[in-house]
Amino acid sequence: MSKFKKKGSNELPAISTASLPDIVFMLLFFFMVATVMRDSSLKIKNNLPSAADTEKLGQKNLIMFIYAGPPSDSYKDRYGTEARIQLNDKLADINDIGVFVAAERASKREEEIPKLITALKVDKSTNMGLVSDIEQALRKAGQLKINYTTKKGSALK
Protein backbone atom coordinates (compact mmCIF):
# COMPACT_ATOMS: atom_id res chain seq x y z
CA MET A 1 0.00 0.00 0.00
CA SER A 2 1.03 3.49 -0.67
CA LYS A 3 0.94 6.34 1.70
CA PHE A 4 -0.60 9.67 0.98
CA LYS A 5 2.02 12.30 0.92
CA LYS A 6 1.44 15.91 1.66
CA LYS A 7 2.93 18.50 -0.58
CA GLY A 8 6.13 19.97 0.65
CA SER A 9 4.80 23.49 1.36
CA ASN A 10 2.01 24.49 3.70
CA GLU A 11 1.71 28.04 2.29
CA LEU A 12 -1.57 29.70 1.52
CA PRO A 13 -2.37 30.21 -2.14
CA ALA A 14 -1.91 33.70 -3.57
CA ILE A 15 -4.91 36.03 -3.45
CA SER A 16 -6.44 36.52 -6.85
CA THR A 17 -6.53 40.18 -7.89
CA ALA A 18 -8.52 39.57 -11.07
CA SER A 19 -11.70 41.14 -9.65
CA LEU A 20 -9.92 44.14 -8.11
CA PRO A 21 -10.47 46.50 -11.11
CA ASP A 22 -14.18 45.63 -11.11
CA ILE A 23 -14.46 46.57 -7.46
CA VAL A 24 -12.56 49.83 -7.96
CA PHE A 25 -14.75 50.91 -10.87
CA MET A 26 -17.91 49.95 -9.00
CA LEU A 27 -16.85 52.16 -6.06
CA LEU A 28 -15.90 54.98 -8.41
CA PHE A 29 -19.28 54.80 -10.14
CA PHE A 30 -21.11 54.74 -6.79
CA PHE A 31 -19.35 57.88 -5.53
CA MET A 32 -19.87 59.69 -8.83
CA VAL A 33 -23.61 59.04 -8.62
CA ALA A 34 -24.04 59.64 -4.89
CA THR A 35 -21.97 62.83 -4.57
CA VAL A 36 -23.79 66.16 -4.77
CA MET A 37 -21.78 69.04 -6.13
CA ARG A 38 -22.56 72.36 -4.48
CA ASP A 39 -22.93 75.21 -6.94
CA SER A 40 -22.03 78.01 -4.62
CA SER A 41 -21.31 78.58 -0.97
CA LEU A 42 -23.49 81.20 0.69
CA LYS A 43 -21.90 84.25 2.21
CA ILE A 44 -25.25 85.66 3.26
CA LYS A 45 -28.04 84.52 5.56
CA ASN A 46 -30.80 82.90 3.60
CA ASN A 47 -33.83 82.37 5.81
CA LEU A 48 -36.52 82.14 3.14
CA PRO A 49 -40.11 83.25 3.75
CA SER A 50 -42.89 80.64 3.83
CA ALA A 51 -45.65 80.20 1.26
CA ALA A 52 -48.66 77.89 1.20
CA ASP A 53 -48.83 77.21 -2.55
CA THR A 54 -45.47 76.44 -4.10
CA GLU A 55 -44.33 74.79 -7.32
CA LYS A 56 -41.07 73.20 -8.29
CA LEU A 57 -39.28 74.63 -11.27
CA GLY A 58 -38.36 72.36 -14.15
CA GLN A 59 -34.84 72.26 -15.50
CA LYS A 60 -32.22 73.33 -12.97
CA ASN A 61 -29.70 74.24 -15.67
CA LEU A 62 -32.03 77.00 -16.94
CA ILE A 63 -32.23 78.78 -13.57
CA MET A 64 -29.84 81.49 -12.45
CA PHE A 65 -29.86 82.27 -8.75
CA ILE A 66 -29.55 85.68 -7.12
CA TYR A 67 -29.26 85.65 -3.34
CA ALA A 68 -30.02 88.68 -1.17
CA GLY A 69 -29.76 89.15 2.58
CA PRO A 70 -27.49 90.26 5.40
CA PRO A 71 -23.98 88.76 5.45
CA SER A 72 -23.58 85.58 7.49
CA ASP A 73 -21.84 85.72 10.86
CA SER A 74 -18.43 84.83 9.43
CA TYR A 75 -18.59 87.75 6.94
CA LYS A 76 -20.17 90.44 9.17
CA ASP A 77 -16.82 91.94 10.17
CA ARG A 78 -15.80 92.37 6.51
CA TYR A 79 -19.12 93.45 4.95
CA GLY A 80 -21.16 94.88 7.84
CA THR A 81 -24.78 94.09 8.61
CA GLU A 82 -26.46 95.78 5.63
CA ALA A 83 -28.27 93.43 3.19
CA ARG A 84 -26.10 92.44 0.22
CA ILE A 85 -26.48 90.67 -3.12
CA GLN A 86 -24.63 87.45 -3.94
CA LEU A 87 -24.15 86.31 -7.53
CA ASN A 88 -22.68 82.80 -7.72
CA ASP A 89 -19.83 82.80 -5.18
CA LYS A 90 -19.15 86.51 -4.76
CA LEU A 91 -20.92 89.44 -3.21
CA ALA A 92 -21.87 92.05 -5.79
CA ASP A 93 -23.56 95.39 -6.35
CA ILE A 94 -26.72 96.22 -8.27
CA ASN A 95 -24.58 97.29 -11.26
CA ASP A 96 -23.09 93.79 -11.55
CA ILE A 97 -26.45 92.12 -12.26
CA GLY A 98 -26.45 93.07 -15.97
CA VAL A 99 -23.00 91.55 -16.45
CA PHE A 100 -24.09 88.43 -14.53
CA VAL A 101 -27.18 87.96 -16.74
CA ALA A 102 -25.11 88.46 -19.90
CA ALA A 103 -22.56 85.88 -18.74
CA GLU A 104 -25.29 83.35 -17.91
CA ARG A 105 -26.88 83.86 -21.32
CA ALA A 106 -23.53 83.45 -23.05
CA SER A 107 -23.00 80.10 -21.33
CA LYS A 108 -26.30 78.68 -22.66
CA ARG A 109 -27.31 77.48 -26.10
CA GLU A 110 -29.28 79.91 -28.25
CA GLU A 111 -32.57 78.01 -27.99
CA GLU A 112 -32.31 77.93 -24.17
CA ILE A 113 -31.89 81.70 -23.70
CA PRO A 114 -35.65 82.54 -23.89
CA LYS A 115 -36.34 79.85 -21.26
CA LEU A 116 -33.91 81.25 -18.66
CA ILE A 117 -35.48 82.01 -15.29
CA THR A 118 -34.02 84.17 -12.54
CA ALA A 119 -34.73 82.76 -9.09
CA LEU A 120 -34.49 85.30 -6.28
CA LYS A 121 -33.63 83.76 -2.93
CA VAL A 122 -34.23 86.66 -0.59
CA ASP A 123 -33.90 86.54 3.19
CA LYS A 124 -37.00 87.38 5.24
CA SER A 125 -35.33 90.36 6.89
CA THR A 126 -34.24 92.01 3.63
CA ASN A 127 -36.01 95.29 2.89
CA MET A 128 -38.15 95.55 -0.21
CA GLY A 129 -36.08 98.44 -1.58
CA LEU A 130 -33.19 96.09 -2.38
CA VAL A 131 -35.55 93.61 -4.03
CA SER A 132 -37.05 96.42 -6.12
CA ASP A 133 -33.54 97.52 -7.18
CA ILE A 134 -32.74 93.94 -8.23
CA GLU A 135 -35.95 93.79 -10.26
CA GLN A 136 -35.12 97.08 -12.01
CA ALA A 137 -31.61 95.84 -12.87
CA LEU A 138 -33.08 92.62 -14.28
CA ARG A 139 -35.53 94.63 -16.41
CA LYS A 140 -32.67 96.71 -17.81
CA ALA A 141 -30.81 93.50 -18.65
CA GLY A 142 -33.89 92.13 -20.44
CA GLN A 143 -34.44 89.29 -17.98
CA LEU A 144 -38.19 89.36 -17.35
CA LYS A 145 -38.83 85.82 -16.06
CA ILE A 146 -38.42 86.10 -12.30
CA ASN A 147 -39.26 83.54 -9.64
CA TYR A 148 -39.28 84.13 -5.89
CA THR A 149 -38.01 81.10 -4.00
CA THR A 150 -39.77 80.25 -0.74
CA LYS A 151 -39.99 77.35 1.63
CA LYS A 152 -43.19 75.38 1.99
CA GLY A 153 -45.34 76.29 4.97
CA SER A 154 -47.96 78.68 6.19
CA ALA A 155 -47.34 82.28 5.15
CA LEU A 156 -49.27 83.56 8.19
CA LYS A 157 -46.98 82.01 10.80
XYZ file of N, CA and C in Angstrom, residues 3-4 17 23 28 36 41 57 60 62 65 71 73 76 80 84 92 99 109 111 128-129 156:
69
model
N 1.338 5.303 0.757
C 0.945 6.338 1.704
C 0.626 7.618 0.943
N -0.312 8.367 1.544
C -0.598 9.671 0.976
C 0.424 10.660 1.474
N -6.212 38.746 -7.742
C -6.533 40.180 -7.892
C -7.278 40.434 -9.201
N -14.067 45.980 -8.729
C -14.464 46.570 -7.455
C -14.131 48.063 -7.435
N -16.001 53.702 -7.722
C -15.899 54.983 -8.409
C -17.254 55.415 -8.957
N -23.084 64.956 -4.326
C -23.786 66.156 -4.770
C -22.769 67.284 -4.826
N -21.234 78.535 -2.421
C -21.312 78.580 -0.965
C -21.861 79.955 -0.577
N -39.660 74.229 -9.923
C -39.277 74.632 -11.275
C -38.708 73.438 -12.011
N -33.106 72.559 -13.853
C -32.217 73.333 -12.973
C -31.159 74.089 -13.756
N -31.500 75.781 -16.351
C -32.034 77.004 -16.938
C -32.391 78.044 -15.886
N -29.491 81.887 -10.099
C -29.865 82.266 -8.751
C -29.227 83.594 -8.351
N -25.107 89.690 5.443
C -23.976 88.760 5.447
C -24.061 87.786 6.626
N -22.640 85.320 9.695
C -21.837 85.720 10.856
C -20.341 85.766 10.554
N -19.657 89.172 8.640
C -20.165 90.441 9.171
C -19.065 91.464 9.394
N -20.173 94.177 7.038
C -21.162 94.881 7.837
C -22.448 94.083 7.988
N -26.961 92.463 1.411
C -26.097 92.442 0.222
C -26.664 91.494 -0.815
N -21.889 91.109 -4.675
C -21.869 92.047 -5.792
C -22.769 93.241 -5.503
N -24.142 92.346 -15.998
C -22.999 91.547 -16.452
C -23.231 90.070 -16.120
N -27.057 77.588 -24.666
C -27.312 77.478 -26.103
C -28.368 78.505 -26.502
N -31.154 78.345 -28.177
C -32.570 78.009 -27.991
C -32.978 77.967 -26.515
N -37.601 95.650 1.129
C -38.155 95.547 -0.213
C -37.468 96.495 -1.193
N -36.795 97.522 -0.696
C -36.080 98.441 -1.579
C -34.977 97.740 -2.362
N -48.780 82.742 7.086
C -49.275 83.556 8.191
C -48.490 83.348 9.472
